[in-house]
CSV table of N, CA and C in Angstrom, one decimal:
chain,number,residue,atom,x,y,z
A,18,LEU,N,24.6,84.4,116.9
A,18,LEU,CA,24.1,85.1,118.1
A,18,LEU,C,24.0,86.6,117.9
A,19,LEU,N,25.0,87.1,117.1
A,19,LEU,CA,25.0,88.6,116.9
A,19,LEU,C,24.1,89.0,115.8
A,20,ASP,N,23.4,90.0,116.0
A,20,ASP,CA,22.6,90.6,114.9
A,20,ASP,C,22.7,92.1,114.9
A,21,ASP,N,21.9,92.8,114.2
A,21,ASP,CA,22.0,94.2,114.1
A,21,ASP,C,21.5,95.0,115.3
A,22,SER,N,21.0,94.3,116.4
A,22,SER,CA,20.4,95.0,117.5
A,22,SER,C,21.6,95.6,118.4
A,23,ALA,N,21.2,96.4,119.3
A,23,ALA,CA,22.1,97.1,120.1
A,23,ALA,C,22.3,96.4,121.5
A,24,THR,N,22.0,95.1,121.5
A,24,THR,CA,22.1,94.3,122.8
A,24,THR,C,23.6,94.2,123.1
A,25,PRO,N,24.0,94.5,124.3
A,25,PRO,CA,25.4,94.4,124.7
A,25,PRO,C,25.9,93.0,124.7
A,26,VAL,N,27.2,92.8,124.4
A,26,VAL,CA,27.8,91.5,124.4
A,26,VAL,C,28.8,91.5,125.6
A,27,SER,N,28.7,90.4,126.4
A,27,SER,CA,29.7,90.2,127.5
A,27,SER,C,30.7,89.2,127.1
A,28,LEU,N,32.0,89.5,127.1
A,28,LEU,CA,33.0,88.5,126.8
A,28,LEU,C,33.8,88.2,128.0
A,29,ALA,N,34.1,86.9,128.2
A,29,ALA,CA,34.9,86.4,129.2
A,29,ALA,C,36.0,85.5,128.6
A,30,ILE,N,37.3,85.8,128.9
A,30,ILE,CA,38.4,85.0,128.3
A,30,ILE,C,39.2,84.4,129.4
A,31,SER,N,39.4,83.1,129.3
A,31,SER,CA,40.3,82.5,130.3
A,31,SER,C,41.5,81.9,129.5
A,32,ASP,N,42.4,81.1,130.1
A,32,ASP,CA,43.5,80.6,129.4
A,32,ASP,C,43.1,79.6,128.3
A,33,ASN,N,42.0,78.9,128.5
A,33,ASN,CA,41.6,77.9,127.5
A,33,ASN,C,40.2,78.1,126.9
A,34,HIS,N,39.4,79.1,127.3
A,34,HIS,CA,38.1,79.2,126.8
A,34,HIS,C,37.7,80.7,126.6
A,35,LEU,N,36.7,80.9,125.7
A,35,LEU,CA,36.1,82.2,125.4
A,35,LEU,C,34.6,82.0,125.6
A,36,ARG,N,34.0,82.9,126.3
A,36,ARG,CA,32.6,82.8,126.6
A,36,ARG,C,32.0,84.2,126.2
A,37,ALA,N,30.9,84.1,125.3
A,37,ALA,CA,30.2,85.3,124.9
A,37,ALA,C,28.8,85.1,125.3
A,38,THR,N,28.2,86.2,126.0
A,38,THR,CA,26.9,86.2,126.5
A,38,THR,C,26.1,87.3,125.8
A,39,VAL,N,25.0,87.0,125.1
A,39,VAL,CA,24.2,88.0,124.5
A,39,VAL,C,22.8,87.7,124.9
A,40,GLY,N,22.2,88.6,125.7
A,40,GLY,CA,20.9,88.4,126.2
A,40,GLY,C,20.8,87.1,127.0
A,41,SER,N,19.9,86.2,126.6
A,41,SER,CA,19.8,85.0,127.3
A,41,SER,C,20.6,83.8,126.7
A,42,TYR,N,21.4,84.1,125.7
A,42,TYR,CA,22.3,83.1,125.0
A,42,TYR,C,23.7,83.2,125.5
A,43,THR,N,24.3,82.0,125.7
A,43,THR,CA,25.7,82.0,126.1
A,43,THR,C,26.4,81.0,125.2
A,44,PHE,N,27.5,81.5,124.6
A,44,PHE,CA,28.3,80.7,123.7
A,44,PHE,C,29.7,80.5,124.3
A,45,THR,N,30.1,79.2,124.5
A,45,THR,CA,31.4,79.0,125.0
A,45,THR,C,32.2,78.2,124.0
A,46,SER,N,33.5,78.6,123.8
A,46,SER,CA,34.4,77.9,122.8
A,46,SER,C,35.7,77.6,123.5
A,47,LYS,N,36.3,76.5,123.2
A,47,LYS,CA,37.6,76.2,123.6
A,47,LYS,C,38.6,76.9,122.7
A,48,LEU,N,39.6,77.5,123.3
A,48,LEU,CA,40.7,78.2,122.5
A,48,LEU,C,41.7,77.1,122.1
A,49,ILE,N,42.1,77.3,120.9
A,49,ILE,CA,43.1,76.3,120.3
A,49,ILE,C,44.5,76.9,120.6
A,50,GLU,N,45.3,76.0,121.1
A,50,GLU,CA,46.7,76.4,121.3
A,50,GLU,C,47.6,76.1,120.1
A,51,GLY,N,48.6,76.9,119.9
A,51,GLY,CA,49.5,76.6,118.8
A,51,GLY,C,49.8,77.9,118.0
A,52,LYS,N,50.7,77.8,117.2
A,52,LYS,CA,51.1,78.9,116.3
A,52,LYS,C,50.4,78.8,115.0
A,53,PHE,N,49.7,79.8,114.6
A,53,PHE,CA,48.9,79.8,113.4
A,53,PHE,C,49.8,80.3,112.2
A,54,PRO,N,49.6,79.7,111.1
A,54,PRO,CA,50.4,80.1,109.9
A,54,PRO,C,49.9,81.5,109.5
A,55,ASP,N,50.7,82.2,108.7
A,55,ASP,CA,50.4,83.5,108.2
A,55,ASP,C,49.3,83.3,107.1
A,56,TYR,N,48.1,83.8,107.5
A,56,TYR,CA,47.0,83.6,106.6
A,56,TYR,C,47.2,84.3,105.2
A,57,ASN,N,48.0,85.3,105.1
A,57,ASN,CA,48.2,86.0,103.9
A,57,ASN,C,48.9,85.1,102.8
A,58,ARG,N,49.5,84.1,103.3
A,58,ARG,CA,50.2,83.1,102.4
A,58,ARG,C,49.2,82.2,101.6
A,59,VAL,N,48.0,82.1,102.2
A,59,VAL,CA,47.0,81.2,101.5
A,59,VAL,C,46.1,82.0,100.6
A,60,ILE,N,46.2,83.3,100.6
A,60,ILE,CA,45.3,84.1,99.7
A,60,ILE,C,46.0,84.1,98.3
A,61,PRO,N,45.3,83.6,97.3
A,61,PRO,CA,45.9,83.5,96.0
A,61,PRO,C,46.0,84.9,95.4
A,62,ARG,N,47.2,85.2,94.9
A,62,ARG,CA,47.5,86.6,94.3
A,62,ARG,C,47.8,86.5,92.8
A,63,SER,N,47.9,85.3,92.3
A,63,SER,CA,48.3,85.2,90.9
A,63,SER,C,47.2,85.0,89.9
A,64,GLY,N,46.0,85.1,90.3
A,64,GLY,CA,44.9,84.9,89.4
A,64,GLY,C,44.8,85.9,88.3
A,65,ASP,N,44.6,85.4,87.1
A,65,ASP,CA,44.5,86.3,85.9
A,65,ASP,C,43.2,86.2,85.3
A,66,LYS,N,42.3,85.4,85.8
A,66,LYS,CA,41.0,85.2,85.2
A,66,LYS,C,40.0,85.8,86.2
A,67,VAL,N,39.4,86.9,85.9
A,67,VAL,CA,38.5,87.7,86.7
A,67,VAL,C,37.1,87.6,86.2
A,68,VAL,N,36.2,87.1,87.0
A,68,VAL,CA,34.8,86.9,86.6
A,68,VAL,C,33.9,87.8,87.6
A,69,VAL,N,33.0,88.5,87.0
A,69,VAL,CA,32.1,89.3,87.8
A,69,VAL,C,30.7,88.8,87.5
A,70,ALA,N,30.0,88.4,88.5
A,70,ALA,CA,28.6,87.8,88.3
A,70,ALA,C,27.6,88.4,89.3
A,71,ASP,N,26.4,88.3,88.9
A,71,ASP,CA,25.3,88.7,89.8
A,71,ASP,C,25.2,87.7,90.9
A,72,ARG,N,25.3,88.1,92.1
A,72,ARG,CA,25.4,87.2,93.3
A,72,ARG,C,24.2,86.3,93.4
A,73,LEU,N,23.0,86.8,93.3
A,73,LEU,CA,21.8,86.0,93.4
A,73,LEU,C,21.6,85.0,92.3
A,74,SER,N,22.0,85.4,91.1
A,74,SER,CA,21.9,84.5,89.9
A,74,SER,C,22.8,83.3,90.1
A,75,LEU,N,24.1,83.7,90.5
A,75,LEU,CA,25.1,82.6,90.7
A,75,LEU,C,24.7,81.7,91.8
A,76,LYS,N,24.2,82.3,92.9
A,76,LYS,CA,23.8,81.4,94.0
A,76,LYS,C,22.6,80.5,93.6
A,77,GLY,N,21.6,81.0,92.9
A,77,GLY,CA,20.5,80.2,92.5
A,77,GLY,C,21.0,79.1,91.6
A,78,THR,N,21.9,79.4,90.7
A,78,THR,CA,22.4,78.4,89.7
A,78,THR,C,23.1,77.3,90.5
A,79,LEU,N,24.0,77.7,91.4
A,79,LEU,CA,24.7,76.7,92.2
A,79,LEU,C,23.8,75.8,93.1
A,80,GLN,N,22.8,76.5,93.7
A,80,GLN,CA,21.9,75.7,94.5
A,80,GLN,C,21.1,74.7,93.7
A,81,ARG,N,20.6,75.1,92.5
A,81,ARG,CA,19.9,74.1,91.7
A,81,ARG,C,20.8,73.0,91.2
A,82,ALA,N,22.0,73.3,90.8
A,82,ALA,CA,22.9,72.2,90.4
A,82,ALA,C,23.3,71.3,91.6
A,83,GLY,N,23.4,71.9,92.8
A,83,GLY,CA,23.8,71.2,94.0
A,83,GLY,C,22.8,70.1,94.4
A,84,ILE,N,21.6,70.3,94.0
A,84,ILE,CA,20.5,69.3,94.3
A,84,ILE,C,20.9,68.0,93.7
A,85,LEU,N,21.5,68.0,92.5
A,85,LEU,CA,21.8,66.7,91.8
A,85,LEU,C,23.3,66.4,91.9
A,86,SER,N,24.0,67.1,92.8
A,86,SER,CA,25.4,66.7,93.0
A,86,SER,C,25.5,65.5,93.9
A,87,HIS,N,26.7,64.8,93.8
A,87,HIS,CA,26.9,63.6,94.7
A,87,HIS,C,26.7,64.0,96.1
A,88,GLU,N,25.9,63.3,96.9
A,88,GLU,CA,25.6,63.7,98.2
A,88,GLU,C,26.8,63.7,99.2
A,89,ASN,N,27.8,63.0,98.9
A,89,ASN,CA,29.0,63.0,99.8
A,89,ASN,C,30.0,64.1,99.5
A,90,ILE,N,30.3,64.2,98.2
A,90,ILE,CA,31.4,65.2,97.8
A,90,ILE,C,30.8,66.5,97.4
A,91,ARG,N,29.5,66.6,97.0
A,91,ARG,CA,28.8,67.8,96.7
A,91,ARG,C,29.6,68.6,95.6
A,92,GLY,N,30.2,67.9,94.7
A,92,GLY,CA,31.0,68.6,93.6
A,92,GLY,C,30.2,69.1,92.5
A,93,VAL,N,30.6,70.3,92.0
A,93,VAL,CA,30.0,70.9,90.8
A,93,VAL,C,31.2,71.3,89.9
A,94,ARG,N,31.0,71.2,88.6
A,94,ARG,CA,32.1,71.6,87.7
A,94,ARG,C,31.6,73.0,87.0
A,95,LEU,N,32.5,73.9,87.0
A,95,LEU,CA,32.3,75.2,86.4
A,95,LEU,C,33.1,75.3,85.1
A,96,ASN,N,32.4,75.6,84.0
A,96,ASN,CA,33.0,75.8,82.7
A,96,ASN,C,32.9,77.2,82.4
A,97,LEU,N,34.0,77.9,82.4
A,97,LEU,CA,34.0,79.3,82.2
A,97,LEU,C,34.5,79.6,80.7
A,98,SER,N,33.7,80.5,80.0
A,98,SER,CA,34.1,80.9,78.7
A,98,SER,C,33.7,82.4,78.6
A,99,PRO,N,34.1,83.1,77.6
A,99,PRO,CA,33.8,84.5,77.6
A,99,PRO,C,32.3,84.8,77.7
A,100,ASN,N,31.9,85.6,78.7
A,100,ASN,CA,30.6,86.1,79.0
A,100,ASN,C,29.6,84.9,79.4
A,101,GLU,N,30.1,83.8,79.8
A,101,GLU,CA,29.2,82.7,80.1
A,101,GLU,C,29.9,81.7,81.1
A,102,LEU,N,29.1,81.3,82.1
A,102,LEU,CA,29.5,80.3,83.1
A,102,LEU,C,28.5,79.2,83.1
A,103,GLN,N,29.0,78.0,82.8
A,103,GLN,CA,28.2,76.8,82.8
A,103,GLN,C,28.5,76.0,84.1
A,104,VAL,N,27.4,75.5,84.7
A,104,VAL,CA,27.6,74.8,86.0
A,104,VAL,C,27.0,73.4,85.7
A,105,PHE,N,27.8,72.4,86.0
A,105,PHE,CA,27.4,71.0,85.8
A,105,PHE,C,27.5,70.2,87.2
A,106,ALA,N,26.6,69.3,87.4
A,106,ALA,CA,26.7,68.4,88.5
A,106,ALA,C,26.1,67.1,88.1
A,107,ASN,N,26.5,66.0,88.7
A,107,ASN,CA,25.9,64.7,88.5
A,107,ASN,C,26.1,63.8,89.8
A,108,ASN,N,25.4,62.7,89.8
A,108,ASN,CA,25.5,61.8,90.9
A,108,ASN,C,25.5,60.4,90.5
A,109,PRO,N,25.7,59.4,91.4
A,109,PRO,CA,25.8,58.0,91.0
A,109,PRO,C,24.5,57.4,90.4
A,110,ASP,N,23.4,58.1,90.6
A,110,ASP,CA,22.2,57.6,90.0
A,110,ASP,C,22.0,58.1,88.5
A,111,GLN,N,23.1,58.6,87.9
A,111,GLN,CA,23.1,59.0,86.5
A,111,GLN,C,22.2,60.2,86.3
A,112,GLU,N,21.9,61.0,87.4
A,112,GLU,CA,21.2,62.2,87.2
A,112,GLU,C,22.1,63.4,87.0
A,113,GLN,N,21.8,64.3,86.1
A,113,GLN,CA,22.7,65.4,85.8
A,113,GLN,C,21.9,66.7,85.9
A,114,ALA,N,22.7,67.8,86.2
A,114,ALA,CA,22.2,69.1,86.2
A,114,ALA,C,23.1,70.0,85.4
A,115,GLU,N,22.6,70.9,84.6
A,115,GLU,CA,23.4,71.8,83.8
A,115,GLU,C,22.6,73.1,83.7
A,116,ASP,N,23.3,74.2,84.0
A,116,ASP,CA,22.7,75.5,84.0
A,116,ASP,C,23.8,76.5,83.5
A,117,VAL,N,23.3,77.6,82.9
A,117,VAL,CA,24.2,78.6,82.3
A,117,VAL,C,23.7,79.9,82.8
A,118,ILE,N,24.7,80.8,83.1
A,118,ILE,CA,24.4,82.2,83.5
A,118,ILE,C,25.4,83.1,82.7
A,119,SER,N,24.9,84.3,82.5
A,119,SER,CA,25.8,85.3,81.9
A,119,SER,C,26.7,85.9,82.9
A,120,VAL,N,27.9,86.1,82.6
A,120,VAL,CA,28.9,86.7,83.5
A,120,VAL,C,29.7,87.7,82.7
A,121,ASP,N,30.4,88.6,83.5
A,121,ASP,CA,31.4,89.5,82.8
A,121,ASP,C,32.7,88.8,82.9
A,122,TYR,N,33.2,88.2,81.8
A,122,TYR,CA,34.5,87.5,81.7
A,122,TYR,C,35.0,87.6,80.3
A,123,GLN,N,36.2,87.9,80.1
A,123,GLN,CA,36.8,88.0,78.7
A,123,GLN,C,38.0,87.2,78.5
A,124,GLY,N,38.4,86.3,79.4
A,124,GLY,CA,39.6,85.5,79.3
A,124,GLY,C,39.4,84.2,78.6
A,125,GLU,N,40.4,83.3,78.7
A,125,GLU,CA,40.3,82.0,78.0
A,125,GLU,C,39.5,81.1,78.8
A,126,ALA,N,39.1,80.0,78.1
A,126,ALA,CA,38.2,79.0,78.8
A,126,ALA,C,38.9,78.3,79.9
A,127,LEU,N,38.1,78.0,80.9
A,127,LEU,CA,38.7,77.3,82.1
A,127,LEU,C,37.6,76.4,82.7
A,128,GLN,N,38.0,75.2,83.1
A,128,GLN,CA,37.1,74.2,83.7
A,128,GLN,C,37.7,73.9,85.1
A,129,ILE,N,36.8,74.1,86.2
A,129,ILE,CA,37.3,73.9,87.5
A,129,ILE,C,36.2,73.4,88.4
A,130,GLY,N,36.5,72.5,89.4
A,130,GLY,CA,35.5,71.9,90.2
A,130,GLY,C,35.6,72.5,91.7
A,131,PHE,N,34.4,72.5,92.3
A,131,PHE,CA,34.3,73.0,93.7
A,131,PHE,C,33.3,72.2,94.4
A,132,ASN,N,33.4,72.3,95.8
A,132,ASN,CA,32.3,71.8,96.6
A,132,ASN,C,31.2,72.9,96.6
A,133,VAL,N,30.0,72.6,96.1
A,133,VAL,CA,29.0,73.6,95.9
A,133,VAL,C,28.6,74.2,97.3
A,134,GLY,N,28.7,73.5,98.4
A,134,GLY,CA,28.3,74.0,99.7
A,134,GLY,C,29.2,75.2,100.1
A,135,TYR,N,30.5,75.1,99.8
A,135,TYR,CA,31.4,76.1,100.1
A,135,TYR,C,31.2,77.4,99.3
A,136,LEU,N,30.9,77.2,98.1
A,136,LEU,CA,30.6,78.4,97.2
A,136,LEU,C,29.3,79.1,97.7
A,137,VAL,N,28.3,78.3,98.0
A,137,VAL,CA,27.0,78.9,98.4
A,137,VAL,C,27.2,79.6,99.8
A,138,ASP,N,28.0,79.0,100.7
A,138,ASP,CA,28.3,79.7,102.0
A,138,ASP,C,28.9,81.0,101.8
A,139,VAL,N,29.8,81.2,100.8
A,139,VAL,CA,30.5,82.4,100.6
A,139,VAL,C,29.4,83.4,100.0
A,140,LEU,N,28.6,83.0,99.1
A,140,LEU,CA,27.6,83.8,98.5
A,140,LEU,C,26.6,84.3,99.5
A,141,ASN,N,26.3,83.5,100.5
A,141,ASN,CA,25.4,83.9,101.6
A,141,ASN,C,26.0,85.0,102.4
A,142,ALA,N,27.4,84.9,102.6
A,142,ALA,CA,28.1,85.9,103.4
A,142,ALA,C,28.2,87.3,102.7
A,143,VAL,N,28.4,87.2,101.4
A,143,VAL,CA,28.6,88.5,100.7
A,143,VAL,C,27.2,89.2,100.5
A,144,LYS,N,27.1,90.4,100.7
A,144,LYS,CA,25.8,91.1,100.7
A,144,LYS,C,25.7,92.0,99.4
A,145,ASP,N,26.8,92.3,98.7
A,145,ASP,CA,26.7,93.1,97.5
A,145,ASP,C,25.9,92.4,96.4
A,146,GLU,N,25.5,93.1,95.4
A,146,GLU,CA,24.7,92.5,94.3
A,146,GLU,C,25.6,91.8,93.4
A,147,GLN,N,26.9,92.2,93.2
A,147,GLN,CA,27.8,91.6,92.3
A,147,GLN,C,29.0,91.0,93.1
A,148,VAL,N,29.5,89.8,92.6
A,148,VAL,CA,30.6,89.1,93.3
A,148,VAL,C,31.7,89.0,92.2
A,149,LYS,N,32.9,89.0,92.7
A,149,LYS,CA,34.1,88.9,91.8
A,149,LYS,C,34.8,87.6,92.2
A,150,LEU,N,35.1,86.8,91.2
A,150,LEU,CA,35.9,85.5,91.4
A,150,LEU,C,37.1,85.7,90.6
A,151,THR,N,38.3,85.5,91.3
A,151,THR,CA,39.6,85.6,90.6
A,151,THR,C,40.2,84.2,90.6
A,152,LEU,N,40.5,83.7,89.4
A,152,LEU,CA,40.9,82.3,89.3
A,152,LEU,C,42.3,82.3,88.5
A,153,ALA,N,43.0,81.3,88.7
A,153,ALA,CA,44.3,81.1,87.9
A,153,ALA,C,44.3,79.9,87.0
A,154,ASN,N,44.0,78.7,87.6
A,154,ASN,CA,44.0,77.5,86.9
A,154,ASN,C,43.1,76.5,87.7
A,155,PRO,N,42.9,75.3,87.1
A,155,PRO,CA,42.0,74.3,87.8
A,155,PRO,C,42.5,73.8,89.1
A,156,ASN,N,43.8,74.0,89.4
A,156,ASN,CA,44.4,73.5,90.6
A,156,ASN,C,44.6,74.5,91.7
A,157,SER,N,44.3,75.8,91.4
A,157,SER,CA,44.6,76.9,92.3
A,157,SER,C,43.3,77.3,93.0
A,158,SER,N,43.5,77.8,94.2
A,158,SER,CA,42.3,78.4,95.0
A,158,SER,C,41.7,79.5,94.2
A,159,ALA,N,40.4,79.7,94.5
A,159,ALA,CA,39.6,80.8,94.0
A,159,ALA,C,39.5,81.9,95.1
A,160,LEU,N,39.7,83.1,94.7
A,160,LEU,CA,39.5,84.2,95.6
A,160,LEU,C,38.2,84.9,95.2
A,161,ILE,N,37.3,85.0,96.2
A,161,ILE,CA,36.0,85.5,96.0
A,161,ILE,C,35.8,86.7,96.9
A,162,GLU,N,35.3,87.8,96.3
A,162,GLU,CA,35.0,89.0,97.1
A,162,GLU,C,33.9,89.7,96.5
A,163,ALA,N,33.3,90.6,97.3
A,163,ALA,CA,32.2,91.5,96.8
A,163,ALA,C,32.9,92.4,95.8
A,164,SER,N,32.2,92.7,94.7
A,164,SER,CA,32.8,93.5,93.6
A,164,SER,C,33.0,94.9,94.1
A,165,GLY,N,32.2,95.3,95.2
A,165,GLY,CA,32.4,96.6,95.8
A,165,GLY,C,33.6,96.6,96.7
A,166,SER,N,34.2,95.5,96.9
A,166,SER,CA,35.4,95.3,97.8
A,166,SER,C,35.2,95.9,99.2
A,167,THR,N,34.5,95.1,100.0
A,167,THR,CA,34.3,95.5,101.4
A,167,THR,C,35.5,95.2,102.3
A,168,GLY,N,36.5,94.6,101.7
A,168,GLY,CA,37.6,94.2,102.5
A,168,GLY,C,37.6,92.7,102.9
A,169,ALA,N,36.5,92.1,102.8
A,169,ALA,CA,36.4,90.6,103.2
A,169,ALA,C,36.8,89.8,101.9
A,170,LEU,N,37.7,88.9,102.2
A,170,LEU,CA,38.2,88.0,101.1
A,170,LEU,C,37.8,86.5,101.5
A,171,TYR,N,37.4,85.8,100.5
A,171,TYR,CA,37.0,84.4,100.7
A,171,TYR,C,37.9,83.5,99.8
A,172,VAL,N,38.5,82.5,100.3
A,172,VAL,CA,39.3,81.6,99.6
A,172,VAL,C,38.7,80.2,99.6
A,173,VAL,N,38.4,79.7,98.4
A,173,VAL,CA,37.8,78.3,98.3
A,173,VAL,C,38.8,77.5,97.4
A,174,MET,N,39.1,76.3,98.0
A,174,MET,CA,40.0,75.4,97.3
A,174,MET,C,39.2,74.6,96.3
A,175,PRO,N,39.8,74.3,95.1
A,175,PRO,CA,39.1,73.5,94.1
A,175,PRO,C,39.2,72.1,94.4
A,176,MET,N,38.4,71.3,93.7
A,176,MET,CA,38.5,69.8,93.9
A,176,MET,C,38.5,69.2,92.5
A,177,ARG,N,39.1,68.0,92.4
A,177,ARG,CA,39.1,67.3,91.2
A,177,ARG,C,37.8,66.5,91.1
A,178,LEU,N,37.1,66.6,89.9
A,178,LEU,CA,35.9,65.8,89.7
A,178,LEU,C,36.1,64.8,88.6
């Protein structure tokens, strides 16, 4: 509902709901009760494998591979090696996708799986030309951020493929 226009936003908050009105649009959401965990605890801090990639190239590669990923789990496998990222996907119809892009990475090889939709969603949200992925191992979350570090952090859980 929000864009770059100067249209005022009206917020109404009750005990159970939040309502935002922008122009002729009204958005109402139920507020969730409960104590939320400390979000800082889910941000991975131990990643020693740092990859810097062109955001649009990575997004295009993931979108192409995602076409042939399994329609239910949407999994893609990333094979990381020095200066190269290979993206693999397959589906029950024995169709496969494989694509390779150049990245800035100098660490040891790593193979990790993700839901391609989650990665593409993050890349759509980041507006910088370069994106930085920080990884630790195939079982740990990935930390994704704009290489210009705008302050926004994205955490994506891996999946076993």
